[in-house]
Structures are given as C-alpha cells and as structure tokens.
Coordinates of C-alpha atoms and ligand atoms in Angstrom, one line a residue:
M101 CA 0.6 -0.2 0.1
Q102 CA 1.0 4.1 -0.5
T103 CA 2.0 6.1 1.9
G104 CA -0.2 8.0 0.6
E105 CA -2.7 5.9 1.2
V106 CA -1.8 4.4 4.6
F107 CA -2.3 8.1 5.6
L108 CA -5.6 8.4 4.0
K109 CA -6.6 4.6 5.4
N110 CA -5.7 5.8 9.2
L111 CA -7.0 8.7 9.2
L112 CA -10.9 7.6 8.0
E113 CA -11.0 4.5 10.7
R114 CA -10.4 6.9 13.9
G115 CA -13.3 8.6 12.5
V116 CA -11.6 11.9 12.1
G117 CA -14.1 14.9 11.0
V118 CA -11.8 17.2 9.8
E119 CA -13.1 19.8 6.7
Q120 CA -12.3 17.5 4.4
Y121 CA -12.7 19.4 0.3
S122 CA -12.0 17.4 -3.1
G123 CA -9.8 18.2 -5.5
K124 CA -7.7 17.2 -9.3
S125 CA -4.7 16.0 -7.5
I126 CA -1.5 16.6 -10.3
L127 CA 0.8 14.3 -8.1
K128 CA 0.6 12.5 -6.2
K129 CA 2.7 13.4 -2.7
I130 CA 1.8 15.5 1.6
A131 CA 2.5 19.0 2.3
M132 CA 1.9 20.2 5.8
G133 CA 1.3 23.8 6.7
K134 CA 0.6 26.6 6.7
I135 CA -2.5 28.3 4.4
F136 CA -2.4 31.6 2.6
Y137 CA -4.9 32.3 0.7
Y138 CA -4.8 35.0 -2.4
E139 CA -7.4 37.1 -3.0
K140 CA -6.3 38.7 -6.8
K141 CA -7.1 41.9 -7.5
Q142 CA -9.7 42.3 -10.2
T143 CA -8.1 44.4 -13.0
T144 CA -11.1 46.7 -13.3
V145 CA -11.5 47.8 -17.4
K146 CA -13.3 50.3 -18.6
R147 CA -15.2 50.7 -21.6
E148 CA -13.7 53.5 -22.6
K149 CA -13.9 55.6 -26.1
I150 CA -11.1 57.3 -27.1
E151 CA -10.1 60.1 -29.2
D152 CA -6.7 59.8 -30.4
I153 CA -6.1 56.2 -32.0
E154 CA -2.7 56.4 -32.7
G155 CA -2.4 57.5 -29.3
E156 CA -3.3 54.1 -27.7
I157 CA -2.3 52.7 -30.9
A158 CA 1.4 53.1 -29.6
R159 CA -0.3 52.7 -25.2
F160 CA -0.8 49.0 -26.8
T161 CA 2.5 49.3 -27.9
H162 CA 4.3 50.0 -25.5
A163 CA 2.5 47.1 -23.1
K164 CA 3.3 44.5 -25.2
E165 CA 7.1 46.0 -25.4
E166 CA 7.5 45.9 -21.6
A167 CA 5.1 42.0 -21.7
I168 CA 7.8 40.6 -23.6
I169 CA 10.1 41.9 -21.6
Q170 CA 9.0 40.8 -18.5
L171 CA 8.4 37.2 -20.4
E172 CA 12.0 37.6 -21.2
Q173 CA 13.2 38.1 -18.3
L174 CA 10.5 35.3 -16.5
Y175 CA 12.5 32.3 -19.3
E176 CA 16.3 32.9 -17.8
K177 CA 15.2 33.1 -13.8
A178 CA 12.6 29.9 -15.6
R179 CA 15.6 27.9 -17.5
A180 CA 18.0 29.0 -13.9
E181 CA 15.5 27.1 -12.4
V182 CA 13.3 24.6 -13.5
G183 CA 15.7 24.1 -16.9
E184 CA 15.0 24.5 -20.2
T185 CA 12.2 23.0 -20.8
E186 CA 10.2 24.3 -18.4
A187 CA 10.4 27.8 -19.5
A188 CA 9.9 27.3 -22.9
V189 CA 5.9 28.9 -22.0
F190 CA 7.1 31.9 -21.8
E191 CA 8.8 31.8 -25.3
V192 CA 5.0 30.6 -26.4
H193 CA 3.0 33.6 -24.3
K194 CA 6.3 36.3 -26.2
M195 CA 4.8 34.2 -29.3
M196 CA 1.4 34.5 -28.6
I197 CA 0.8 38.3 -27.4
D198 CA 3.5 38.2 -30.5
D199 CA 0.5 36.6 -33.1
E200 CA -1.0 38.1 -36.0
D201 CA -4.5 37.0 -35.6
Y202 CA -5.0 38.3 -31.8
T203 CA -3.0 41.3 -31.5
D204 CA -5.5 43.1 -34.7
S205 CA -8.0 41.8 -33.5
I206 CA -6.7 44.7 -30.7
Y207 CA -6.4 46.8 -32.9
H208 CA -9.4 46.3 -34.7
I209 CA -11.1 47.2 -32.0
I210 CA -9.8 49.9 -30.9
R211 CA -9.8 51.9 -34.7
S212 CA -13.4 50.5 -35.1
Q213 CA -14.7 51.3 -32.7
G214 CA -12.3 54.1 -31.2
M215 CA -12.1 51.9 -27.5
C216 CA -9.4 52.3 -25.1
A217 CA -6.8 49.8 -25.2
E218 CA -6.6 48.0 -22.0
Y219 CA -11.0 47.0 -23.3
A220 CA -9.9 46.0 -26.2
T221 CA -7.4 43.8 -25.2
A222 CA -9.8 42.7 -22.8
V223 CA -12.2 41.9 -24.9
T224 CA -9.9 39.6 -27.7
G225 CA -8.8 38.5 -24.6
D226 CA -12.8 37.0 -24.1
N227 CA -12.4 35.5 -27.0
F228 CA -9.6 34.1 -27.5
S229 CA -9.9 32.0 -25.3
S230 CA -13.0 30.9 -25.2
M231 CA -12.8 30.4 -28.0
F232 CA -9.8 27.7 -26.9
A233 CA -11.8 26.4 -23.9
A234 CA -14.8 25.5 -26.1
M235 CA -12.5 22.7 -28.5
D236 CA -13.0 19.1 -27.1
D237 CA -9.2 18.5 -26.9
E238 CA -8.5 18.3 -23.0
Y239 CA -4.7 20.1 -24.6
M240 CA -6.1 22.9 -26.9
K241 CA -8.9 23.7 -24.1
A242 CA -6.1 24.1 -21.7
R243 CA -4.1 26.6 -23.5
A244 CA -7.3 29.4 -22.6
L245 CA -5.3 29.6 -19.9
D246 CA -2.8 30.7 -22.0
V247 CA -4.0 33.9 -23.8
K248 CA -5.8 34.0 -19.9
D249 CA -2.6 34.7 -19.3
I250 CA -1.1 37.2 -21.2
T251 CA -4.5 38.6 -21.2
D252 CA -4.3 39.5 -18.0
R253 CA -0.9 40.5 -18.1
L254 CA -0.9 43.5 -20.4
V255 CA -4.1 44.7 -19.7
G256 CA -1.6 44.6 -16.2
I257 CA 0.5 46.7 -17.8
L258 CA -2.2 48.9 -19.0
T259 CA -3.5 50.1 -16.0
G260 CA -0.8 49.7 -14.0
Q261 CA -2.7 47.0 -11.7
Q262 CA -1.0 43.9 -12.3
N263 CA -1.1 41.0 -9.3
D264 CA 2.1 39.7 -7.5
I265 CA 2.2 37.3 -5.4
S266 CA 5.3 36.3 -5.7
E267 CA 6.7 37.0 -2.5
L268 CA 5.4 34.3 0.3
E269 CA 7.1 35.2 4.0
E270 CA 6.8 32.1 4.5
P271 CA 6.3 28.4 3.7
V272 CA 2.5 28.6 3.0
I273 CA 0.4 25.8 1.4
L274 CA -0.7 28.4 -1.2
V275 CA -4.3 28.6 -1.9
V276 CA -6.0 30.7 -5.5
D277 CA -8.8 31.0 -7.9
D278 CA -6.4 30.5 -10.9
L279 CA -2.3 30.0 -10.8
A280 CA -0.5 31.0 -13.6
P281 CA 2.3 29.6 -15.0
S282 CA 4.1 32.8 -14.8
E283 CA 2.6 33.0 -11.6
T284 CA 4.1 29.7 -10.4
V285 CA 7.5 30.3 -11.2
Q286 CA 7.7 33.3 -9.7
I287 CA 7.0 31.7 -5.9
D288 CA 10.6 30.8 -4.0
K289 CA 10.0 27.5 -4.6
S290 CA 11.4 27.1 -0.8
K291 CA 8.5 28.8 0.4
L292 CA 5.6 26.6 -1.7
L293 CA 4.4 23.1 0.3
G294 CA 2.0 22.5 -2.3
F295 CA -1.0 24.6 -4.2
V296 CA -5.0 24.5 -4.7
T297 CA -6.6 26.2 -7.0
R298 CA -10.6 26.9 -7.7
Y299 CA -9.8 27.0 -11.5
G300 CA -7.1 24.6 -13.7
S301 CA -6.5 21.9 -15.6
S302 CA -4.1 19.1 -15.3
N303 CA -2.7 19.7 -19.1
S304 CA -2.3 22.9 -17.9
H305 CA 1.9 24.5 -18.1
T306 CA 0.7 24.6 -14.4
A307 CA 0.0 21.4 -13.7
I308 CA 3.4 20.7 -15.5
L309 CA 5.8 22.6 -13.8
A310 CA 4.4 21.5 -10.4
R311 CA 4.7 18.6 -11.5
T312 CA 8.3 19.6 -13.1
M313 CA 9.4 21.4 -9.5
N314 CA 7.6 18.0 -7.4
I315 CA 4.8 20.2 -5.2
P316 CA 1.7 18.9 -4.5
A317 CA -0.7 20.4 -6.3
L318 CA -5.2 20.2 -6.2
M319 CA -7.2 22.0 -8.4
E320 CA -11.3 22.5 -8.5
V321 CA -10.9 22.7 -5.5
D322 CA -14.5 25.6 -3.8
I323 CA -11.6 27.2 -2.3
K324 CA -12.5 29.5 0.4
K325 CA -10.8 32.3 2.0
E326 CA -11.3 31.1 5.9
W327 CA -8.9 28.7 5.5
H328 CA -6.3 32.3 5.1
G329 CA -4.1 31.7 7.8
K330 CA -5.2 27.8 9.0
A331 CA -3.1 24.5 9.5
A332 CA -4.3 21.8 6.0
V333 CA -2.8 18.9 4.6
L334 CA -2.7 18.9 1.1
D335 CA -3.0 14.6 0.1
G336 CA -2.3 14.6 -2.9
Y337 CA -3.1 10.5 -2.9
E338 CA -6.0 10.8 -2.0
G339 CA -6.8 14.5 -3.9
Q340 CA -8.0 16.0 -0.5
I341 CA -6.2 19.0 1.6
L342 CA -8.5 18.4 5.5
I343 CA -8.4 22.0 7.1
E344 CA -7.3 21.9 10.7
P345 CA -6.7 18.3 10.5
D346 CA -6.5 17.4 14.8
E347 CA -3.3 16.2 16.3
E348 CA -3.6 11.6 15.4
T349 CA -3.7 13.3 11.3
I350 CA -1.1 15.8 11.8
V351 CA 1.5 13.1 13.3
E352 CA -0.6 10.8 10.2
A353 CA 0.8 13.2 8.3
K354 CA 4.1 14.2 8.9
K355 CA 4.4 9.8 9.6
T356 CA 4.1 9.3 5.6
L357 CA 5.8 12.6 4.4
N358 CA 9.4 11.5 6.5
E359 CA 9.0 8.1 4.7
E360 CA 8.4 10.6 0.9
Q361 CA 11.6 12.2 2.7
K362 CA 13.8 9.0 2.4
R363 CA 12.2 7.3 -0.5
E364 CA 12.5 10.1 -2.9
E365 CA 16.5 10.5 -1.1
L366 CA 17.4 7.0 -1.9
L367 CA 16.3 7.7 -5.6
K368 CA 18.4 11.2 -5.9
Q369 CA 21.2 9.8 -6.1
F370 CA 20.9 8.5 -9.1
K371 CA 19.4 11.4 -11.7
G372 CA 21.8 12.6 -13.7
Q373 CA 23.9 9.6 -13.2
K374 CA 24.6 7.5 -16.4
T375 CA 22.6 4.2 -17.3
V376 CA 25.7 2.4 -17.5
T377 CA 25.9 -1.0 -15.1
R378 CA 29.9 -1.8 -13.0
D379 CA 31.6 -3.0 -16.3
G380 CA 30.6 -0.2 -18.3
R381 CA 28.0 -1.8 -20.6
K382 CA 25.6 0.8 -21.9
I383 CA 21.8 1.3 -21.7
H384 CA 19.5 4.1 -23.0
L385 CA 16.1 4.3 -20.3
Y386 CA 13.4 5.7 -21.6
A387 CA 9.6 6.6 -20.3
N388 CA 6.9 5.1 -21.3
I389 CA 4.3 8.5 -21.8
G390 CA 0.7 8.8 -22.4
S391 CA -0.6 12.7 -23.0
V392 CA 1.4 15.7 -22.9
S393 CA 1.2 16.2 -18.9
D394 CA 3.1 12.5 -18.8
T395 CA 6.1 14.5 -20.2
A396 CA 6.8 16.0 -16.8
A397 CA 7.3 12.6 -15.1
A398 CA 9.4 11.6 -17.3
L399 CA 12.0 14.4 -17.4
L400 CA 11.3 14.9 -12.9
N401 CA 12.3 11.1 -13.4
D402 CA 15.5 12.5 -15.6
A403 CA 14.6 10.3 -18.9
E404 CA 17.0 9.4 -21.1
G405 CA 13.9 10.2 -23.9
I406 CA 10.2 8.6 -24.8
G407 CA 10.6 5.3 -25.5
L408 CA 6.4 5.3 -26.6
F409 CA 4.2 8.1 -26.7
R410 CA 0.3 6.0 -27.2
S411 CA -0.5 9.1 -28.5
E412 CA -4.2 7.2 -28.9
F413 CA -5.2 9.4 -25.7
L414 CA -5.4 12.1 -28.1
Y415 CA -8.2 10.3 -30.1
L416 CA -9.8 9.1 -27.1
E417 CA -10.2 12.6 -25.0
S418 CA -11.6 13.5 -28.2
N419 CA -15.3 13.6 -29.1
D420 CA -14.4 14.2 -32.6
F421 CA -11.5 12.9 -34.5
P422 CA -8.2 15.1 -33.5
S423 CA -7.1 17.9 -36.2
E424 CA -3.8 17.7 -38.0
Y425 CA -3.6 21.2 -36.1
E426 CA -4.5 19.8 -32.3
Q427 CA -1.8 15.8 -33.2
Y428 CA 0.7 18.3 -34.0
M429 CA 0.2 20.9 -31.1
A430 CA 0.7 17.9 -29.1
Y431 CA 3.5 16.0 -30.2
K432 CA 5.6 19.7 -30.9
M433 CA 4.6 20.3 -26.9
V434 CA 6.3 16.9 -26.4
A435 CA 9.4 17.3 -28.4
E436 CA 9.9 20.8 -27.2
N437 CA 9.1 19.9 -23.2
M438 CA 12.0 16.8 -24.0
A439 CA 14.8 19.2 -26.0
G440 CA 16.8 17.3 -28.3
K441 CA 15.9 14.5 -26.4
K442 CA 14.0 10.9 -28.3
V443 CA 10.4 11.5 -28.4
I444 CA 8.8 7.6 -29.9
I445 CA 6.0 8.2 -30.9
R446 CA 3.0 4.9 -32.0
T447 CA 0.7 6.0 -34.4
L448 CA -2.6 5.0 -33.1
D449 CA -3.3 2.2 -31.4
I450 CA -7.1 2.2 -30.6
G451 CA -9.5 -1.1 -30.9
A452 CA -9.5 -3.8 -28.8
D453 CA -9.6 -2.5 -24.9
K454 CA -9.6 0.8 -26.4
Q455 CA -12.5 1.8 -27.5
V456 CA -13.7 5.1 -29.2
D457 CA -17.1 5.7 -29.8
Y458 CA -17.8 8.2 -33.0
F459 CA -14.6 5.9 -34.8
Q460 CA -17.9 3.6 -35.0
L461 CA -16.1 0.1 -35.2
D462 CA -18.3 -3.2 -35.1
K463 CA -18.9 -5.6 -32.0
E464 CA -16.8 -8.2 -32.3
E465 CA -15.8 -11.6 -30.8
N466 CA -13.0 -11.7 -30.5
P467 CA -11.8 -7.9 -30.8
A468 CA -8.2 -9.0 -28.9
L469 CA -7.7 -10.4 -32.6
G470 CA -9.9 -8.4 -33.9
Y471 CA -9.9 -4.4 -36.7
R472 CA -7.1 -3.2 -34.8
A473 CA -3.4 -0.5 -34.9
I474 CA -2.3 -0.4 -38.4
R475 CA -5.5 -2.6 -39.7
I476 CA -7.7 0.4 -38.5
C477 CA -4.7 3.0 -40.0
L478 CA -4.2 0.3 -43.5
T479 CA -8.2 0.8 -44.0
R480 CA -9.1 4.0 -42.9
K481 CA -5.7 5.5 -44.6
E482 CA -7.3 10.0 -44.0
I483 CA -6.8 9.4 -40.7
F484 CA -3.7 7.5 -39.7
K485 CA -2.7 10.3 -43.2
T486 CA -3.0 13.2 -40.4
Q487 CA -0.9 11.5 -37.9
L488 CA 1.4 11.3 -40.0
R489 CA 1.2 14.6 -41.8
A490 CA 1.4 15.9 -37.7
I491 CA 3.9 13.7 -36.7
L492 CA 6.1 15.1 -39.5
R493 CA 5.5 18.1 -38.2
A494 CA 6.3 18.6 -35.6
S495 CA 9.2 16.1 -36.2
V496 CA 11.9 19.7 -36.6
H497 CA 10.6 20.5 -32.8
G498 CA 13.0 18.1 -31.5
E499 CA 14.1 14.2 -32.1
I500 CA 11.4 13.0 -32.9
A501 CA 10.8 8.8 -34.4
V502 CA 7.6 6.8 -35.1
M503 CA 6.2 3.3 -35.2
F504 CA 3.8 0.8 -36.2
P505 CA 2.2 -1.4 -33.8
M506 CA 1.2 -4.6 -34.5
I507 CA 3.0 -4.9 -37.2
I508 CA 2.5 -8.9 -38.0
S509 CA 4.2 -8.7 -42.3
V510 CA 7.1 -6.9 -44.3
K511 CA 3.5 -5.5 -46.2
E512 CA 2.2 -3.9 -44.0
L513 CA 5.2 -2.0 -43.1
H514 CA 5.1 -1.4 -47.1
M515 CA 1.7 0.0 -46.6
A516 CA 2.3 2.5 -43.8
K517 CA 6.2 3.8 -45.3
E518 CA 4.0 3.8 -48.3
I519 CA 0.5 6.5 -46.6
M520 CA 4.1 8.2 -44.8
R521 CA 5.6 8.5 -48.3
E522 CA 2.7 10.0 -49.6
A523 CA 2.8 12.1 -45.9
E524 CA 6.4 13.3 -47.0
E525 CA 4.7 14.0 -50.6
E526 CA 2.0 16.2 -49.8
L527 CA 4.1 18.2 -47.0
K528 CA 6.3 19.3 -50.1
K529 CA 4.4 20.4 -52.5
E530 CA 2.6 22.5 -49.5
G531 CA 6.1 24.1 -48.8
I532 CA 6.0 22.5 -45.2
A533 CA 9.5 22.4 -43.5
Y534 CA 9.5 18.1 -41.6
R535 CA 12.5 15.7 -41.0
N536 CA 14.5 12.5 -42.6
I537 CA 12.5 10.7 -39.3
E538 CA 13.7 7.3 -37.9
T539 CA 11.1 4.5 -37.8
G540 CA 10.0 1.5 -36.7
V541 CA 7.9 -1.5 -35.8
M542 CA 6.5 -2.0 -32.4
I543 CA 7.0 -6.9 -32.5
E544 CA 3.9 -7.3 -30.3
T545 CA 3.0 -10.8 -31.9
P546 CA 4.4 -14.1 -33.0
A547 CA 4.7 -13.2 -37.2
A548 CA 6.1 -10.5 -36.1
V549 CA 9.3 -12.4 -34.1
M550 CA 9.8 -14.7 -36.3
I551 CA 9.8 -12.2 -39.5
S552 CA 11.5 -10.5 -37.5
E553 CA 15.2 -10.1 -39.9
E554 CA 13.0 -8.9 -43.0
L555 CA 11.1 -6.7 -41.0
A556 CA 14.7 -5.1 -39.2
K557 CA 16.3 -4.6 -42.9
E558 CA 13.3 -1.9 -43.4
V559 CA 13.2 -0.3 -39.4
D560 CA 15.7 1.1 -38.1
F561 CA 15.0 -0.2 -34.5
F562 CA 12.4 -2.6 -32.5
S563 CA 10.7 -2.5 -29.7
I564 CA 8.7 -5.3 -28.3
G565 CA 5.6 -4.7 -27.5
T566 CA 5.9 -7.6 -24.3
N567 CA 2.1 -7.1 -22.6
D568 CA 0.7 -8.3 -26.6
L569 CA 3.7 -9.9 -27.2
T570 CA 2.3 -12.5 -24.1
Q571 CA -0.9 -12.2 -24.3
Y572 CA -0.7 -13.7 -28.1
T573 CA 2.2 -16.3 -28.0
L574 CA 1.0 -17.9 -24.8
A575 CA -2.8 -17.7 -26.3
I576 CA -3.9 -15.3 -22.9
D577 CA -6.5 -11.9 -23.0
R578 CA -4.5 -9.5 -20.9
Q579 CA -7.7 -8.4 -20.2
N580 CA -9.3 -10.7 -18.5
P581 CA -8.7 -11.3 -14.8
K582 CA -9.7 -14.8 -14.3
L583 CA -6.2 -15.5 -16.4
E584 CA -4.0 -14.4 -14.6
A585 CA -2.4 -16.7 -12.8
F586 CA -1.9 -18.3 -16.0
Y587 CA 0.1 -15.2 -17.7
D588 CA 3.2 -16.1 -17.7
A589 CA 5.7 -12.8 -18.4
H590 CA 9.4 -14.7 -17.6
H591 CA 7.2 -17.4 -19.9
P592 CA 10.3 -19.0 -21.5
A593 CA 9.0 -19.0 -24.4
I594 CA 8.4 -14.9 -24.4
L595 CA 12.4 -14.9 -23.0
E596 CA 13.7 -16.7 -26.2
M597 CA 11.2 -14.4 -29.0
I598 CA 12.6 -11.5 -27.1
R599 CA 16.3 -13.1 -27.5
I600 CA 15.3 -13.7 -31.3
T601 CA 14.1 -10.1 -32.1
I602 CA 17.5 -8.7 -31.1
E603 CA 19.4 -10.6 -32.7
N604 CA 17.2 -10.6 -35.5
G605 CA 17.0 -6.6 -34.8
H606 CA 20.5 -6.4 -34.8
K607 CA 20.9 -8.6 -37.8
G608 CA 19.9 -6.7 -40.0
G609 CA 20.8 -3.3 -39.1
A610 CA 18.7 -1.5 -36.3
W611 CA 18.6 -0.9 -32.8
V612 CA 16.4 -3.0 -29.4
G613 CA 14.4 -1.6 -26.8
I614 CA 11.5 -3.2 -24.9
C615 CA 8.5 -1.3 -24.0
G616 CA 6.5 -3.6 -22.5
E617 CA 5.7 -3.3 -19.6
L618 CA 7.9 -7.1 -18.3
G619 CA 10.6 -3.8 -20.0
A620 CA 10.4 -2.5 -15.8
D621 CA 10.9 -6.1 -13.9
S622 CA 15.0 -6.0 -12.5
E623 CA 14.5 -9.8 -12.5
L624 CA 14.9 -10.0 -16.3
T625 CA 17.1 -6.5 -16.1
E626 CA 20.7 -8.5 -16.0
T627 CA 18.7 -11.5 -18.9
F628 CA 17.7 -8.5 -20.8
F629 CA 20.8 -6.7 -20.9
K630 CA 23.1 -10.5 -21.6
M631 CA 21.4 -10.6 -24.8
G632 CA 21.7 -7.2 -25.8
V633 CA 19.5 -5.3 -25.8
D634 CA 20.0 -1.5 -27.1
E635 CA 17.1 0.4 -25.0
L636 CA 14.4 -0.4 -22.1
S637 CA 11.2 1.9 -22.3
V638 CA 8.8 2.3 -18.6
S639 CA 6.6 4.1 -16.8
P640 CA 8.5 7.4 -15.0
A641 CA 8.3 6.3 -11.4
F642 CA 10.7 2.6 -13.2
I643 CA 13.3 4.8 -13.7
L644 CA 15.6 6.0 -11.1
P645 CA 14.8 2.6 -9.5
L646 CA 16.1 0.6 -12.6
R647 CA 19.5 2.7 -13.3
E648 CA 20.1 1.3 -9.9
R649 CA 19.0 -1.6 -10.3
I650 CA 21.9 -1.7 -13.9
R651 CA 24.7 0.1 -11.6
S652 CA 24.9 -2.6 -9.6
L653 CA 24.9 -5.2 -12.3
S654 CA 27.7 -6.9 -14.3
I655 CA 27.2 -8.4 -16.8
N656 CA 30.6 -9.6 -18.4
E657 CA 32.2 -10.9 -15.1
Ligands
PEP239 C1 2.5 -3.9 -25.4 O1 1.4 -4.1 -26.0 O2 3.5 -4.7 -25.1 C2 2.9 -2.3 -26.2 C3 3.3 -1.6 -24.9 O3 0.9 -1.5 -26.4 P1 -0.1 -1.1 -25.0 O4 0.5 -1.8 -24.0 O5 0.1 -0.1 -24.4 O6 -0.9 -1.7 -26.1
MG240 MG1 1.2 -3.7 -27.4

C-alpha cells in the first residue's frame, strides 16, 4: 500500500471529523502547513471611448514591448530554476503576444470602435480563450489559460494593476482562484509547500510545472477565503485538502512526509547518473507516456527520452477525430518539452480494449484478435495520414521518431511506409517543413518475431511490446482477470521470443528496445542486457529504481 493510502486509511478508521475538500490531484504527494489565501486583484477594465486612435495604438504597442521584456526575464528565471524545457512556456507566451490574429483583433477594436487599449485587449482575450475552452481536446482546452495569462499581463500593464504573488514570507500552502504558469514560476519554491486552486486543468502548464517542481497541488477545489492562516494537510494521493486537522492527523501526515523524503532521497542520487553497468555496458533508459503532461514525470525522473508515446490518448479524450493541427501541437509540445531528447510516437493503437465511439467500430467476438491498431490505419487511410502529417510537421521541433503497432507482415510495413511517403510528398508540395525521421515497428506478435530479420532491414529500430507479445504467444487475453494466474510474462517462450527479436534486429541493422511492462522488471534486467537490448522504456516512476539496478550489475564478469 502507498504511504498516502496508509495515511488516509488510518484517518478514516479513526473517523476524524476534519473539514475536507476534494479536487483533481496533480502529484501523489503530501504537503502540510499553513494556508495562505491569495485574493487576486480584479483588474477593472472600463469600456472607455478614446479620441487619439494612433496614441492608443502606440500605448498598446508599448505595453506589448513591456510584456515581452517581463516574459524574457521570466524565461531566464525559469531556465535557471526549473530548466530549459519548463521555461519554454514563456517563449510560447511571447509568441502568443505577438500572434497576428490576436494583435490584429486588438488593433481592430481600437480603430473600428474607438475603444481604449485595455478594453480591446480584454475583449480579445475573452474571445480567444473561450474559443480554446470550447475545444474538445483537453490539450487545446488548457491553452485557454495561456491566453488568459498573456491578456492579464497586458491589461495589468495598461492599467497599472498587475498582480504580484511572488513574495511569500514563510512556507505555505497557497490557495488561490487560479495560478498562471508565469506566477507559478515566480514564487520562491522554498516557500511553496503546495497549492490549491479553484480552476485549472491537469494538462495546463501550471500542472506540468508543479509536477516538474515536485510540488503537490490540487485543482478544481471549492476554496474558501476563511481558510487563510489555518493549518492544513494537502493529500495528493487522495486528492483532498484537510482543514485544521487534529493532532493525530498531523502525526500521520508527518510520518508520510518522512517516508516520502527517505524514498526520494534514496533515488535522487541516481538523477544525472549514466545508465551504465559496473563493467561499462550502456543502455538508453526512456519513459513511456500517454499524454503531453506526462513529459513532466519523465523529466522529473530523468528519462533519457520517450520510448513510447501512446498517441491514442488524443483520440480517446476527444469527441471527434483530432485535427492535424491539434495533434501537431501535442507532438510539438512533447518534443519541445524533451528538448532534443528522442521522442518515439507510436501511431494510433485503438480497438480491442481501447474503444472510441466516433470510429464506429463493429462489436467483435474476439476484439484482441480483431480490427485494431495498424489494421484500422491501413484501411482508413485518411485518419492515418492526418496523424503522420502531424508527426512529420512536429519533427522539426525535436528528435521525433515514429513506430507502427501490431505489424505482422513486411507487406503491412510497406503499406504504412508508403502512406508516410505520401504524407511527406504532400508536405513538400505545400512547402511545410519536416525532417526525415527514424522509423520503427513494435514487435507484439509471434508472427513479427518470426520475420524479424526481414522487418529489421526495413526499419531503424524495433520496440518489443511484451504486453501484447505475451498475450498472443500464450493465447491469454490480457484483459481477463480470471487468467492472471496463467499470464506468465517470464515464460521461457516469451524470453526466447525477445532473444530472437534482439538477435534478428541486430542482424538486420536495427536497434532493439523493450517498451512493454516487462522492461521494468528488475529481475530480468540482467537477462535483457545479456541478450543485447539497446533500450528500455518504462513508466517514469520506474526509471530511477531501474537505473539503480543497472548500475549495480556487472554483465560480463
Ligand atoms: C505492449 O503491447 O507491450 C505495449 C507496449 O503496447 P500497449 O500496452 O499499449 O498495448
Ligand atoms: Mg501493445
């Protein structure tokens, strides 16, 4: 049981009657301390007519210049404190402030309606953020807050009423309606135990920053002004804030904090260390992610890249097919967050257990053996091509690679590559930049293992999906809880499949990684090394324990 679970279980068993409120947790961690309720100044924007149109335009232009200087300073501060990747949000804000559609709308309101610059900016900001907020895609929705942030900054400069949340006097749990990324980064981290907001989304940059800074936070909480100055426990495991906890609760929270600290300290020593065995054998240790915001956990745990980006989350979270632009933005964001480290995007893998209504897939007798993954992509080419175009477009923003799931034949691989070539041709014709990216296949079926030498000649890399490989090799539905006892991932047949795949991959000139759950199994790490695996991609939380394990191994002795 997790330490936080123990904490809450004990609390509940004692029937402690503390006031508690729920919210969306951003990080599984505990914070304990005094609440600081910050009431943001509501910048009042008057709908004022002006005479001197050109003077007003100049006033806006100055405010824009001032905002850009502030954002540059914030970028430098963030870069020094949380790193280049997280600082990138301020570069994005700088670009947004300079966005032609945004500024044109402001100029248009000033000129056509003769309104003051702050009014024109506030109206434009409202329109743009409502537009983002109305989008189905969670990632795009979260951009509404970025628009609000840049608009508040501009309006604050124009009216001389900027909020300043940066100076906290003692370590506190900050409670505030919303927290912009720029505000989050300005706060002295040694004074910020955690924060709780009324608004916000787990995909927002603020949430990403919180995770990266390892600060527990709750969003969408019914916060109260009366909490100011009261003691509280923020329970990130259960997504709750407990106000004025009794002594026993505090003792439990302290115990949990202690355990967390010990655990973190122990693993921290492996951050920044090479993933290398005692006798000098190196391996790439990458993270598996399922969303843009997961990159924070990958970075926090010092992943050397992303070995599996399960791109289907974009489809699962939407009510309709995500557009090329929406996908491009998501892939670009991950690539930029990873700042030059490899990002392997696995193309759409829906079907079987991952059903999406708007695909209108028929009900099947055997969904795991059915119409899924690459089979859908090759028969519904437009969906596939939209995704490939988005991936290619994002490739100029980082070190992106692509891999195809559930491949069972060279012919399928040829078809997938052909559609990719078509996507490249289209982009070339349209004058849209892209890079030649590494291409790989997932080895998830016995068929793929058996033809792996042929497949390897066609690709740059393999990534072994041991979850499905086990399912298809042992003929065991991975979704069926009754079969768990039979699902033996250490079965010699599986290990032999992995060995063959690595050997054949190398023969055919491809590097070989493992991205299924077995990759994180430390009992097999030595075996995988002996087989010659080049990369392991695991959930972010497993990276440091695995690096610890690898650094203790000596393969050739
Ligand atoms: C796998 O099958 O091992 C894999 C990594 O893919 P998924 O778990 O998403 O099917
Ligand atoms: Mg799979």
